[in-house]
C-alpha positions as a printed Julia matrix, in Angstrom:
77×3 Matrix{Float64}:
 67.53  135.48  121.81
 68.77  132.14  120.42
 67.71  131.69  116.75
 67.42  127.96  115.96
 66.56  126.19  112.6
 64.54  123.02  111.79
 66.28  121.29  108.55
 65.09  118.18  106.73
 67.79  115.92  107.04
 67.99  113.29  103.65
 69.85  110.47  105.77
 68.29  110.33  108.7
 64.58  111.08  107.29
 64.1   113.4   109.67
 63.91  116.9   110.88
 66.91  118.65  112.95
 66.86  121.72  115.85
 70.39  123.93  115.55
 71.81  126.51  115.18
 72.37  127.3   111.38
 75.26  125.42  110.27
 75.98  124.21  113.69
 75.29  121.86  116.69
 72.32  119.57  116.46
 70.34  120.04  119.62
 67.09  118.0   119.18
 65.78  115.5   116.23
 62.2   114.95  115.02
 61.19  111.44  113.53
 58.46  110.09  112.16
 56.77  107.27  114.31
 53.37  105.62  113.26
 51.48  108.69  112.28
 52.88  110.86  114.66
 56.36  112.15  115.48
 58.9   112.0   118.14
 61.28  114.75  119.59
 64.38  113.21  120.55
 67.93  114.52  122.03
 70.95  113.13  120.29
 73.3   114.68  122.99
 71.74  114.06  125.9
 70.87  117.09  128.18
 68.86  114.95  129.96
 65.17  115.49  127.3
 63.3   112.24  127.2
 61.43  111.42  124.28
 58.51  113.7   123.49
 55.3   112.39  121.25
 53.94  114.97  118.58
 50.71  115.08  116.54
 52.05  117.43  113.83
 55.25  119.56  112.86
 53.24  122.47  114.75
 52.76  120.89  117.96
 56.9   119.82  117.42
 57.92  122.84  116.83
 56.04  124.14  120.05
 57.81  121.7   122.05
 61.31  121.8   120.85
 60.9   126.02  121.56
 59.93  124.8   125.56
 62.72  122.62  125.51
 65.28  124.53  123.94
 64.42  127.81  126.29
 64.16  125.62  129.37
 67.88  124.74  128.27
 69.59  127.89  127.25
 67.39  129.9   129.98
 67.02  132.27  127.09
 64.47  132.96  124.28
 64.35  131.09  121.73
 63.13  131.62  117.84
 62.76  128.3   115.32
 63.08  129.45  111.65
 62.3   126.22  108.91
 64.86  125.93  106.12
């Protein structure tokens, strides 16, 4: 079990998926009432369109297991 945190993130605006303290795996942006999923490193994750911080959070757990071939849990701090 990988246990991952979404952070608000002053400079960027945004939300960030790592591990506590550590690597930043994926990013979450606002974009015109909805928000975007994004990969700042570049495993190869396009771009993926969310209606709310539920349906994000949702789809950065798929992604994140998909990667690590492991479970994954997303705690918000």
């Amino acid at each position: 079990m990988r246990n991952i945190v979404r952070q608000w993130n002053e400079a960027t605006e945004g939300y960030s998926y790592r591990f506590k303290g550590g690597d930043i795996f994926l990013r979450l942006v606002k974009a015109e009432g909805s928000y975007e999923l994004r990969n700042p490193i570049g495993y190869g994750v396009q771009v993926v369109k969310c209606k709310d911080l539920d349906e994000a959070d949702t789809k950065a757990k798929e992604v994140l297991e998909a990667f690590f071939e492991d479970k994954v849990n997303i705690k918000v701090i």
